[in-house]
Each structure stands twice: as C-alpha cells, then as structure tokens.
Short mmCIF file of C-alpha atoms and ligand atoms in Angstrom, two decimals:
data_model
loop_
_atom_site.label_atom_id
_atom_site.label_comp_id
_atom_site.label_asym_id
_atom_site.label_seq_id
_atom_site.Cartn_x
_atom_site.Cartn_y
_atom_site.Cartn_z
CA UNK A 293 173.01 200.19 -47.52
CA UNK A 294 172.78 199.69 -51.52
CA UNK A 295 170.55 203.04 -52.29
CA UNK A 296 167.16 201.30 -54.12
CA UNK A 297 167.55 201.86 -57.44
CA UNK A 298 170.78 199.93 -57.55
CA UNK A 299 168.96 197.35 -55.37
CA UNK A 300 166.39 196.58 -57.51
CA UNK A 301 168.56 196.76 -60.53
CA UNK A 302 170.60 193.93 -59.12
CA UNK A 303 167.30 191.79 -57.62
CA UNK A 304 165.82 192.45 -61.29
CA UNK A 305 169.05 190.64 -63.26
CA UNK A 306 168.97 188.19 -60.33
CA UNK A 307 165.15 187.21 -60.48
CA UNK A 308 164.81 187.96 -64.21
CA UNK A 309 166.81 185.38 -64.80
CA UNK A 310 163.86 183.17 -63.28
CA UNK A 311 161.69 185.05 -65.71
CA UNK A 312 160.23 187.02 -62.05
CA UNK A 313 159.33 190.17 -62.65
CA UNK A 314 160.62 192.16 -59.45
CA UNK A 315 158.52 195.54 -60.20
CA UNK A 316 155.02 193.33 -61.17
CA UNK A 317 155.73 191.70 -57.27
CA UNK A 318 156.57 195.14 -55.37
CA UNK A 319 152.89 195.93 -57.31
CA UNK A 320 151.45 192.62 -55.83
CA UNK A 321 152.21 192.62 -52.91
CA UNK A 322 151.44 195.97 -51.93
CA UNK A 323 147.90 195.68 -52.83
CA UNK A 324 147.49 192.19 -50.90
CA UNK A 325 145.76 193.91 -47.53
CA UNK A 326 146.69 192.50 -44.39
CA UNK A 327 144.29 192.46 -41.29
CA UNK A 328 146.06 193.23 -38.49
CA UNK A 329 144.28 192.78 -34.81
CA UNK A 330 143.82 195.36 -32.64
CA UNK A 331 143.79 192.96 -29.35
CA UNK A 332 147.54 192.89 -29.38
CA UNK A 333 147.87 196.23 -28.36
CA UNK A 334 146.83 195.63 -24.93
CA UNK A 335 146.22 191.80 -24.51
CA UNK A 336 142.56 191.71 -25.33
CA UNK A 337 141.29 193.43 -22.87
CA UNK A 338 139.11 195.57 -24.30
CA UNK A 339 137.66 198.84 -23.23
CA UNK A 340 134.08 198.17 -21.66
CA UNK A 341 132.76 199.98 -19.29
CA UNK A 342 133.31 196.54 -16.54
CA UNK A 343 136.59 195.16 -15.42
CA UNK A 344 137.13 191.01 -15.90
CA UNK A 345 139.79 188.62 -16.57
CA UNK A 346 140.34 187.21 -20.39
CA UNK A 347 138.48 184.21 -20.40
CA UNK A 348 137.32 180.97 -22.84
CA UNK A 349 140.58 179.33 -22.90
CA UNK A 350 143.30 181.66 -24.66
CA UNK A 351 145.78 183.91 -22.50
CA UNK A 352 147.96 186.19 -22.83
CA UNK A 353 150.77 185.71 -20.72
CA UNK A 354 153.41 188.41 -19.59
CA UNK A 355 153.22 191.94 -18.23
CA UNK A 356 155.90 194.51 -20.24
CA UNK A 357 154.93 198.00 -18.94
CA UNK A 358 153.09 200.50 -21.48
CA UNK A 359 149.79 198.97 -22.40
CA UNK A 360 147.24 200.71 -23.69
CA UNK A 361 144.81 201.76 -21.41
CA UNK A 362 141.91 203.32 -23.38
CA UNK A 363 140.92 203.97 -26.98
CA UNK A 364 142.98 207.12 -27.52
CA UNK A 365 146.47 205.25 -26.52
CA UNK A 366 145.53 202.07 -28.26
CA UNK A 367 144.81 204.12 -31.32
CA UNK A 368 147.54 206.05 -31.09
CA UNK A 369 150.09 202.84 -30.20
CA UNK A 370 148.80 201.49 -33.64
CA UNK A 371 149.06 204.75 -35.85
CA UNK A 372 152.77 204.58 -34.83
CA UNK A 373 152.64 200.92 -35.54
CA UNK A 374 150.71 201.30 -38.97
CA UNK A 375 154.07 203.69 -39.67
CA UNK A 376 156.27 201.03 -39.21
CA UNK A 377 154.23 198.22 -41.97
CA UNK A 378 154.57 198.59 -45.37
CA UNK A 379 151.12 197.51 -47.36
CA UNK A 380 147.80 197.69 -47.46
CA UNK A 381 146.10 197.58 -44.25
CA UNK A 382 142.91 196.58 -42.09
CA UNK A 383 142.70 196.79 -38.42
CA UNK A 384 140.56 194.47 -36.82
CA UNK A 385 138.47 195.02 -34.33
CA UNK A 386 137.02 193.41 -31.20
CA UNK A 387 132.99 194.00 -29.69
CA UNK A 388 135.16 194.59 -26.45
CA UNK A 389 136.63 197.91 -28.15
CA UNK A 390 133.38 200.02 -28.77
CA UNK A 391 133.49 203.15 -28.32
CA UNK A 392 130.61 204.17 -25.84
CA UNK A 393 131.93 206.93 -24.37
CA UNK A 394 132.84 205.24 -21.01
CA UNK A 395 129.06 203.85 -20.87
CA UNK A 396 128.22 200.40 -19.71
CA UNK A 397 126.72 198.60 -22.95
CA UNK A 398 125.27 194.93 -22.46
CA UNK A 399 126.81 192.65 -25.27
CA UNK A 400 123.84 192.00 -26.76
CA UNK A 401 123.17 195.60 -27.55
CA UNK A 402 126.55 196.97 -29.08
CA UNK A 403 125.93 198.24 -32.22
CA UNK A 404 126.92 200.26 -35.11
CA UNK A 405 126.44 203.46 -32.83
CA UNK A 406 129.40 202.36 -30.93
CA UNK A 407 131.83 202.55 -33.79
CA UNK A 408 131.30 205.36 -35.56
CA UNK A 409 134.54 206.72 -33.91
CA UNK A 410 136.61 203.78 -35.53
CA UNK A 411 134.81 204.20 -38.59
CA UNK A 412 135.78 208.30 -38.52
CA UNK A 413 139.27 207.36 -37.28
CA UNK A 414 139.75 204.60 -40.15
CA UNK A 415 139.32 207.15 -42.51
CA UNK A 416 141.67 209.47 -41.40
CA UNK A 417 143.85 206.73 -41.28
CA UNK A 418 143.11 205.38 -44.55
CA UNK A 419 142.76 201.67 -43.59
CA UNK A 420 140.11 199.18 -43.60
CA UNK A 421 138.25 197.57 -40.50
CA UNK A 422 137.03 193.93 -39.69
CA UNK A 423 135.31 192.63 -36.89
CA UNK A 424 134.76 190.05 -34.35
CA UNK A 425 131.86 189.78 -32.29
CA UNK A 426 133.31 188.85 -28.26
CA UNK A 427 131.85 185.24 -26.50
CA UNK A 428 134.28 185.37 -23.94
CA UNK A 429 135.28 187.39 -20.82
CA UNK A 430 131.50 188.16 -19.99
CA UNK A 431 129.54 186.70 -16.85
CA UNK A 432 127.36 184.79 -19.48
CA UNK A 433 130.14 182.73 -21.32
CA UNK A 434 131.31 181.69 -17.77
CA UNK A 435 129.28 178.25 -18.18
CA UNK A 436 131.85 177.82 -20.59
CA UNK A 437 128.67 177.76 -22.89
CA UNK A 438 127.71 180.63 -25.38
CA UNK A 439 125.93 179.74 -28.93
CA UNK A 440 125.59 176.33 -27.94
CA UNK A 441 124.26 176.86 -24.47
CA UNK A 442 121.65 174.68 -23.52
CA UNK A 443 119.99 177.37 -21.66
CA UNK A 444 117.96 179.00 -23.94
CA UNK A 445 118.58 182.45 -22.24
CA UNK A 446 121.95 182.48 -22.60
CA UNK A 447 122.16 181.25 -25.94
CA UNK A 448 119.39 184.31 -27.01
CA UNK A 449 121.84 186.22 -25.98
CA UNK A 450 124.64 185.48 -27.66
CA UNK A 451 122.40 184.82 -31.14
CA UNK A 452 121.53 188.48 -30.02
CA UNK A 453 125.17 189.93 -29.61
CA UNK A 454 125.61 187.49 -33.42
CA UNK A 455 123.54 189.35 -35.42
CA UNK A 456 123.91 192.98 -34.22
CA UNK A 457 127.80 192.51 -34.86
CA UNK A 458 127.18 191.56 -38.39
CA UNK A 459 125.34 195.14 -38.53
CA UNK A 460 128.49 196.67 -37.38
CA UNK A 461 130.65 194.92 -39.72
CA UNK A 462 128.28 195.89 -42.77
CA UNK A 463 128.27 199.78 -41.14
CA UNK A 464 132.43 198.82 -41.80
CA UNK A 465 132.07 198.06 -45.47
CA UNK A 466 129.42 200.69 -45.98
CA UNK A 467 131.30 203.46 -44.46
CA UNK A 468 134.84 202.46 -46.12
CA UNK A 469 133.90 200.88 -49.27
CA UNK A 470 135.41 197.48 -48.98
CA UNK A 471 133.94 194.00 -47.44
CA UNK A 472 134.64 193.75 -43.66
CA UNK A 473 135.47 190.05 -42.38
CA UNK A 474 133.39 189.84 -39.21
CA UNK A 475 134.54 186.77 -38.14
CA UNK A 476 132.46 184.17 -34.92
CA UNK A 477 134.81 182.85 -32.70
CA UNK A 478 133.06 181.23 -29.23
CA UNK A 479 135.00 179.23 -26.90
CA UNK A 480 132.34 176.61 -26.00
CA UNK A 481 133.81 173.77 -25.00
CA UNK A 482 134.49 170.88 -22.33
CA UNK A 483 137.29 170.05 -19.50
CA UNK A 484 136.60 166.62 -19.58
CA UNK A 485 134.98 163.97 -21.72
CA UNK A 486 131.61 164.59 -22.18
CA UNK A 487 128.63 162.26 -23.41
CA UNK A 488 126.51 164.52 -25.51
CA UNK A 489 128.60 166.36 -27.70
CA UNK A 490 125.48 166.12 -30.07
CA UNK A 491 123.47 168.25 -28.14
CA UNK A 492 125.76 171.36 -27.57
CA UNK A 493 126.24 171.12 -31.55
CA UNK A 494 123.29 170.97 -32.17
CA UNK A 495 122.44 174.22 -30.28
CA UNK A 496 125.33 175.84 -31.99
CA UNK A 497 123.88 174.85 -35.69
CA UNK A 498 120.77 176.20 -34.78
CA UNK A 499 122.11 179.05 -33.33
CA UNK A 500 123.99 180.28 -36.61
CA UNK A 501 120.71 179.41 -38.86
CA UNK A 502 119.12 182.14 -36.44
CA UNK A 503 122.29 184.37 -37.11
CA UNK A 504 122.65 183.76 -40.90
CA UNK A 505 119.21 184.11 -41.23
CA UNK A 506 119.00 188.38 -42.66
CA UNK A 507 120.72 188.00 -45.95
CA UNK A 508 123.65 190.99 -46.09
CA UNK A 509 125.34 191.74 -48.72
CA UNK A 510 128.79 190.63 -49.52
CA UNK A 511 129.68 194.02 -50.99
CA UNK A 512 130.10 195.03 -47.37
CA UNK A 513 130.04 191.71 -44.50
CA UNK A 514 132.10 188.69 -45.15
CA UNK A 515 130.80 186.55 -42.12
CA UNK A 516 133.48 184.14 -41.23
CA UNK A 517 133.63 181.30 -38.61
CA UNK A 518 136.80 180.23 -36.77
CA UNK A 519 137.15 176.55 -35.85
CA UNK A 520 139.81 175.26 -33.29
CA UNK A 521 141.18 172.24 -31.77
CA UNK A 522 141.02 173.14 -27.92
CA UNK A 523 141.72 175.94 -25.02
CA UNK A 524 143.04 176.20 -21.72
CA UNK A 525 140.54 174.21 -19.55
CA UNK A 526 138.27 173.10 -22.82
CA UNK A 527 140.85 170.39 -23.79
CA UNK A 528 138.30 167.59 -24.41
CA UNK A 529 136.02 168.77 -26.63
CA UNK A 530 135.38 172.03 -28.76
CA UNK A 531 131.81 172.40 -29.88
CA UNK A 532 132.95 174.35 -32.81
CA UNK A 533 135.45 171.91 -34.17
CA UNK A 534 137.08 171.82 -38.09
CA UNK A 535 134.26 169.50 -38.97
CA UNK A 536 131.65 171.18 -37.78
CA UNK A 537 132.67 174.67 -39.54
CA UNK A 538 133.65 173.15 -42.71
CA UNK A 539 129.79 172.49 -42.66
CA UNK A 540 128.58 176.01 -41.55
CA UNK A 541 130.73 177.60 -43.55
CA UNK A 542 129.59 175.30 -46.63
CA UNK A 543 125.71 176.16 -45.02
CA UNK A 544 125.59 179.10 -45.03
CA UNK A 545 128.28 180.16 -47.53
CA UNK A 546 130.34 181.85 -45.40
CA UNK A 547 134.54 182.19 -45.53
CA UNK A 548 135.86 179.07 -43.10
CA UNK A 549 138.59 180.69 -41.19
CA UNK A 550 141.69 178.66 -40.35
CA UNK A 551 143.77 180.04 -37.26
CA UNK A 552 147.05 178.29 -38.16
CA UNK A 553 147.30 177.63 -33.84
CA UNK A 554 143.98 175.65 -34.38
CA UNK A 555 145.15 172.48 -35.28
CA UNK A 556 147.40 169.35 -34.16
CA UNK A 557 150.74 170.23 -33.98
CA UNK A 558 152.27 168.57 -37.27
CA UNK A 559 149.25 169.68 -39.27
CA UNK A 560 149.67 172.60 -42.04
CA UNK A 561 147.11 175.42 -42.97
CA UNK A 562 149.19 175.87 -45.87
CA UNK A 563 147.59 172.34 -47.44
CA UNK A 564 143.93 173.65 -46.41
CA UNK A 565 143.59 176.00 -49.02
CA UNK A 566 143.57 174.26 -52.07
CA UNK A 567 141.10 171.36 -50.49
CA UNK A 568 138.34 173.70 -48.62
CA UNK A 569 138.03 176.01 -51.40
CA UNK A 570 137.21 172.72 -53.74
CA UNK A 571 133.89 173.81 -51.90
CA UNK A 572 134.11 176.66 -49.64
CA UNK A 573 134.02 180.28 -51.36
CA UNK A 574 136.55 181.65 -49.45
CA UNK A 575 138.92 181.49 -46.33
CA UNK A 576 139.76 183.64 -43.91
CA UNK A 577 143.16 183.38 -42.15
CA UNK A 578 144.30 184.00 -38.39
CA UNK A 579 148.34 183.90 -38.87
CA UNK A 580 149.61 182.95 -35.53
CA UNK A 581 152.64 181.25 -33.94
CA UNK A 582 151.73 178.25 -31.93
CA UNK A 583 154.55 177.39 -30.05
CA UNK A 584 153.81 173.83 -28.42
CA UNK A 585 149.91 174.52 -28.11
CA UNK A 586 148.03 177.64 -29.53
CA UNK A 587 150.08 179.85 -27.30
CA UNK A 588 149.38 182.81 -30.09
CA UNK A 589 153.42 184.02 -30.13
CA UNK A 590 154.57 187.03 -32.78
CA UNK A 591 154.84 185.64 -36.13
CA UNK A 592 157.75 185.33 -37.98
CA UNK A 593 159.24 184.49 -41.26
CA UNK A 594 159.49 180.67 -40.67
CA UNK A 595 159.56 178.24 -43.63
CA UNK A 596 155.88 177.67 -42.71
CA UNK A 597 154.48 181.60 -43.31
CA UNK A 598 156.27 181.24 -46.57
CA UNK A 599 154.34 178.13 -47.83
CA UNK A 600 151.20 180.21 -46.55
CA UNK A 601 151.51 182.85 -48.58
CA UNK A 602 153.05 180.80 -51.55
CA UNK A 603 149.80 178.61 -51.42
CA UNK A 604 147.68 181.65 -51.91
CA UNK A 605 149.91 182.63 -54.64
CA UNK A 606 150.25 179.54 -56.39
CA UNK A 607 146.75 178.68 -56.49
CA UNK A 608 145.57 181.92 -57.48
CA UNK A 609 143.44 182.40 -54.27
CA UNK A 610 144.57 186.05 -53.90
CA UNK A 611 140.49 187.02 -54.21
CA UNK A 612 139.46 184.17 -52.05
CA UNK A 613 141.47 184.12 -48.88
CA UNK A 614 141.80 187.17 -46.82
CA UNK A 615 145.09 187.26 -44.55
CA UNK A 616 144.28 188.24 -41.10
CA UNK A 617 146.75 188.54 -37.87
CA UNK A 618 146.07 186.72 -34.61
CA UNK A 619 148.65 186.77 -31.81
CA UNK A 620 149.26 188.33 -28.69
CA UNK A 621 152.18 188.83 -26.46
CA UNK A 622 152.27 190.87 -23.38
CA UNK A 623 155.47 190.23 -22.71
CA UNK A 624 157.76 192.01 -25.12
CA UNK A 625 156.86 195.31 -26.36
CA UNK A 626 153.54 195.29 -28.10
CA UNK A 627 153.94 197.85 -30.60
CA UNK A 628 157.39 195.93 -31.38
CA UNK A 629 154.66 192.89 -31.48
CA UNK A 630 152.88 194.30 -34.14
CA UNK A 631 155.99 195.66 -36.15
CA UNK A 632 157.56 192.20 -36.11
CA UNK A 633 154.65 190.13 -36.88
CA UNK A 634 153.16 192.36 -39.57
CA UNK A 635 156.28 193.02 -41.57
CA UNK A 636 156.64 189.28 -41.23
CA UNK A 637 153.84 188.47 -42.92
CA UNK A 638 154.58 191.33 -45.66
CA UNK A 639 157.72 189.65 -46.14
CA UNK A 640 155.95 186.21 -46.79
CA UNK A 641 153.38 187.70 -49.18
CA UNK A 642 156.50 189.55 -50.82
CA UNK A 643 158.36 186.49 -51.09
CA UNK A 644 156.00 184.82 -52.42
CA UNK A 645 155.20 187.31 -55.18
CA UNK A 646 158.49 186.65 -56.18
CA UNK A 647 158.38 182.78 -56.76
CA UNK A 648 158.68 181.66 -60.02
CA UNK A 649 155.39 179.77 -59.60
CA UNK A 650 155.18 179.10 -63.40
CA UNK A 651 158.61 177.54 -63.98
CA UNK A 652 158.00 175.39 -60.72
CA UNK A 653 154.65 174.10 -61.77
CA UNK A 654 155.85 173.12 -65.58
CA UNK A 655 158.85 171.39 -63.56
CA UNK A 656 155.80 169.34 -61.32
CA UNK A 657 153.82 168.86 -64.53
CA UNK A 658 156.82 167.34 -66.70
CA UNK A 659 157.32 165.05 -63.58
CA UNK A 660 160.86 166.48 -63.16
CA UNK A 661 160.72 166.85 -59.23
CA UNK A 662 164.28 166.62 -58.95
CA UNK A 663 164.62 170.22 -60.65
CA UNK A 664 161.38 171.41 -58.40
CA UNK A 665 163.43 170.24 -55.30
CA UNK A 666 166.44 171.93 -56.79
CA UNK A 667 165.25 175.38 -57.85
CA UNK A 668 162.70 175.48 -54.55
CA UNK A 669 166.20 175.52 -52.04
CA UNK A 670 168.19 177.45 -55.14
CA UNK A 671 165.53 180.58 -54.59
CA UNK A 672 166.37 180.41 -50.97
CA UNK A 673 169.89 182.19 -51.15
CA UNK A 674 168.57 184.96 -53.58
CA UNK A 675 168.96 188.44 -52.63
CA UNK A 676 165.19 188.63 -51.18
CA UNK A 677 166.36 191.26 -48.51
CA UNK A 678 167.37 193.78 -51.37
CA UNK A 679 163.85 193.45 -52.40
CA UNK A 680 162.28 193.97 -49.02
CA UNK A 681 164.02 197.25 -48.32
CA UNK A 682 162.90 198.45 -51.72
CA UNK A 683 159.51 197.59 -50.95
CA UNK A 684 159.47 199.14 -47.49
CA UNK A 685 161.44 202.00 -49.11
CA UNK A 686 158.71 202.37 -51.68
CA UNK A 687 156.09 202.07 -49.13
CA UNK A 688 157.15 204.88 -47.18
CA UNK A 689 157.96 203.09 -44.33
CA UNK A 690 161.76 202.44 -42.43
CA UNK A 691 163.66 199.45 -44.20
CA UNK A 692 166.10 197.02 -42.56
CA UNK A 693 166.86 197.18 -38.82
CA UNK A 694 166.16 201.04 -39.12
CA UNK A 695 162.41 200.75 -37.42
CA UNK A 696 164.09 199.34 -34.44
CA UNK A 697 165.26 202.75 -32.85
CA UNK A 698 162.41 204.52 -33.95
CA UNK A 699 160.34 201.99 -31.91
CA UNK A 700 162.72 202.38 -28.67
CA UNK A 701 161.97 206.17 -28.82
CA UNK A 702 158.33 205.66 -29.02
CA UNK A 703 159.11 203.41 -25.58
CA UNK A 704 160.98 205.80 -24.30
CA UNK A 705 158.68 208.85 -25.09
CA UNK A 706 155.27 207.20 -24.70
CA UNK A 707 154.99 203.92 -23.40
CA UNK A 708 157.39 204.47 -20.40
CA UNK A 709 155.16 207.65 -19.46
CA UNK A 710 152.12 205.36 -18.91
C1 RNT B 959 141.01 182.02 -30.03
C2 RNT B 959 140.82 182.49 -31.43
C3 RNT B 959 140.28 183.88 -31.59
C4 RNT B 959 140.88 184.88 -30.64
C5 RNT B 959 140.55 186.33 -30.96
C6 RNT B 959 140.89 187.25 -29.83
O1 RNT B 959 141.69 180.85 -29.95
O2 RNT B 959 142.00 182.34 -32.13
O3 RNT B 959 140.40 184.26 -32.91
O4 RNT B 959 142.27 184.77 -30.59
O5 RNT B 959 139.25 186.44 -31.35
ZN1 ZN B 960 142.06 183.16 -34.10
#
C-alpha cells in the first residue's frame, strides 16, 4: 500500500485538477456525524426485563451465533465496532435498551433514569446518542394499533411512552451537548383493505398534538417522525403514511424522516431532499438496503448511497439533514454488519465531499448537459480509494481490507465464546 502522504499527494494533483480540494473534504467529511443504530447488534431485541418476539411488521431474519445478550456485550460489540468507523459518531438508541438494572419497567414509564448509564458510557466513549421511543414488540401494540388506537387506553399509553421518550432524548442533548434525534416510528397499520382509514388517522394526529404539545428546546431534542409504505402483515394500509408525515412534520415543525426502505421500489430518497425541505426544516435519514421490499440489508456503496450523500452536499443541506443508519442482519456477523454499513456510508459522504459540485452545476446552468453527463461518469474512475485509506488512516482507524482480520479475531475471541 502507497504510504498516505504519497497518496494524497497523488489524489490532490488528480482532484485539483477538478479544482477539489482533497484536504478541505478529509475536513468535511469527518465532521459530518453519522447515527449509527444500536438494534443491529442483536436484532432488536432489546434488553427488557420480559421476553417477546419482534413484532409490527419488520424482521430480522437469520441466526449467526454471537449476539449480544445484555447491555455490557452489546456495548462492548459496538466499542470494537466504533474502532473499526472512521468519523464522527452517534449511537442510537432504542426504549427497548434501558438500562434498569434487570427491573421490569412498563413502557409508559421509561425515563431518563433508565439511561443515565448510556449517557455515562457515551461520554467515555466520546459519541453522541439519539433515540427512538419502541411501539412494537409489547402486548399493547399487538392490535396492530398504537398512537392511532381507537381504544382510548391503549392509545394513552402510547401518547404516555411519546412524551416521556422525548424527556430522555433532551436528558441526551443536555448531558452531551449536541441535539439528539428522537425519532416516532409506530407500526399501525392494516392486513387488508380497510374502510375507515380516516379514523385511525385521525387518532394518530391527535395523538402527536398531545405529544408535541411541551415545547423542548431544539438545542437538545430534534423530534422526528418516520413514515413508511407497509410491513409484514400491514400491507394494505399504513396509518402513518408519506402524506400524512409530510403534514406532522410541517405541524409541528419537526425533521420528516425518510427510511430509504420506505418507499415503492423505483422511488429515490435522494430526490426528497431538495422538495421537503422547500417546507420542512429538516430531515432525518434511516440509510437502509431494501432488497425487493424493506428487508433492511447492510448498506453498501451502491450508485444510490452516493446520490444520497451528493444531494446533501450539493444542496448545502449538511445543517438540515441528519444521516442516521437503519438495517439489521442476523445473519452474517453483526459487528461485520456495522463495519460494512457504516464505513459505507463514510465512503458516500467522503465521496461526495469530493465532487466538484461547482463545476457540475455551472455545466447544468450553461445548459451544457452533455459535459455534466461526461465529467459525472469521468469522476467515477478517479483514485477515490487512495482517498479513503487516507481518511481512515487519518481517523485512526484500519484502512483497506485491513479491518477484516481484526474483526475475525474479535469472532474468534469474543463472539464464539458466547
Ligand atoms: C421500521 C422502521 C424503524 C425501525 C427501527 C427499529 O420499518 O424503519 O425505523 O427499523 O425503529
Ligand atoms: Zn427506519
């Protein structure tokens, strides 16, 4: 391998000659945070004190030995993971992964108290934390019905469980000094066609007035809300659709987050960005790999993670839309999940700190798309991987293939002792 120095010299003659400057990227994109989800370390299961199957329409399918079976392993899995990604990082966490020291806690009373010990452990760590408040896998989502339960109980509930998490997520931002994304995800949906779709959205409207009600400041919550198209069993109707979110979010000025598995299959997040935040303040992403539905595979660098982070980029949405990870395999090994998916995305936000947006855009303005076609496949073949090992070199973290044994040790050491 080229040592860096010589790297970069050669990537900054290369890309200079684009007028890119190589150093101002490495700078870039290490500063761009990346959430990364803590659910992949053991397929969201979850550590309450009550044993239950994954419900509300996702799975995650396969069963590679080594999971993480409590807070300390899953903690530990992603420390070794964290050493494996270079940039700036969040982890993001899951109501299901308090920390109540093996007590039972009912949903709608988890709490800041049950975090402090992520909140301790992110600072040693020195990384960020978002959250998600859980509406699935829990007796009282079994209706398929949470927010937008007819049953007024059950919907309390969850309105309940709704505004305590955005406590947590401001103890996140308090605590660590930078906004937490607590983003709403519930599964509510229908099997089969149903004939008052009104009504369930209806209760789910009312249901995040009564949650957005307690103004919080943005300094230290970013409330989010996650639309999608359908889940497993749900296939004919989600409550919480695109449309309806586009309006909450709009409501209630909260980021819209776009889960690039949530949509029809031919349809691009990478085009969202530039027409939601026409209105929307900001966006908040689930990166994910659908792979014939919203099967939530390992990201990778496909042409369509690119355009993601080249969107951002080119629009100058770096402030607005926050880059979160949502996938989950069981199947390979997790940690090896996180490595690949992670540095996948790094090398998308990398690569696309190293477009020459400005020459592209003047060729788009002057009309000339022939040279923006040109030039857009010309960048393809330059020496990007150079780059990348300087940045991971720079970061402190194993370039090329070299992670690869490091994470087969870790197997071999850890997992395979579980
Ligand atoms: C489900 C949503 C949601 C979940 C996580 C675990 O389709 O994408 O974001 O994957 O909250
Ligand atoms: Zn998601």
């Amino acid at each position: 391998m080229l040592n860096t120095e010589k790297a970069l010299e050669i990537a900054r003659n290369v890309y200079g000659k684009y007028g890119v400057d190589v150093d101002a990227a490495l700078e870039k994109a290490a500063k761009t945070p990346v959430s990364i989800q803590c659910w992949q370390g053991d397929d969201v299961g979850g550590f309450e004190a009550v044993d239950g199957d994954l419900t509300g329409g996702i799975q995650s399918t396969g069963n590679y030995p080594g999971k993480a079976r409590n807070i300390d392993e899953l903690r530990k899995d992603f420390e070794f993971a964290k050493s494996l990604i270079p940039g700036k990082k969040h982890l993001a966490l899951h109501a299901i992964y308090l920390d109540a020291g093996g007590k039972k806690v009912a949903r709608n009373e988890i709490g800041p108290e049950h975090f402090t010990s992520w909140i301790d452990w992110a600072k040693e760590n020195d990384i960020g934390l978002d959250y998600n408040p859980t509406f699935f896998s829990h007796p009282l989502s079994s209706s398929g019905f949470t927010l937008s339960s007819d049953d007024e109980g059950i919907r309390k509930f969850w309105v309940e469980h709704g505004i305590l998490s955005r406590k947590v997520s401001e103890s996140f931002g308090k605590a660590l000094g930078e906004p937490s994304c607590n983003n709403f995800w519930v599964p509510d949906g229908f099997k089969d066609i149903p004939v008052n779709r009104a009504k369930k959205r209806e209760n789910l409207a009312r249901s995040y007035d009564e949650i957005f009600a307690e103004p919080i400041s943005k300094e230290y919550n970013l409330d989010a809300v996650e639309s999608k198209l359908f889940g497993i069993g749900l296939e004919s109707c989600t409550i919480g659709s695109n449309e309806f979110y586009m309006g909450c979010a709009m409501k209630h000025d909260v980021l819209l987050t776009l889960d690039t598995g949530h949509f029809h299959p031919t349809e691009i997040v990478s085009d969202k960005f530039s027409a939601a935040l026409q209105y929307i303040g900001g966006i908040m992403l689930h990166v994910s790999r659908p792979v014939r539905w919203d099967s939530d595979h390992v990201v990778i660098l496909d042409d369509e993670l690119k355009t993601l982070a080249c969107e951002i980029n080119r629009g100058g949405y770096q402030d607005r839309v926050h880059i979160g990870l949502d996938f989950f395999d069981g199947s390979i090994n997790r940690i090896a999940c996180w490595a690949i998916g992670a540095r996948s995305m790094e090398k998308a936000i990398l690569w696309a700190a190293l477009e020459p947006v400005e020459m592209l855009q003047k060729f788009e303005a002057e009309g000339d798309y022939t040279s923006r076609l040109a030039y857009l496949e010309e960048l393809k073949t330059l020496p990007f991987g150079l780059v990348w090992d300087a940045y991971c070199e720079k970061q402190g973290v194993p370039a090329g293939d070299s992670w690869i044994p490091m994470m087969k040790k870790y197997e071999a050491d850890v997992l395979s002792a579980r």
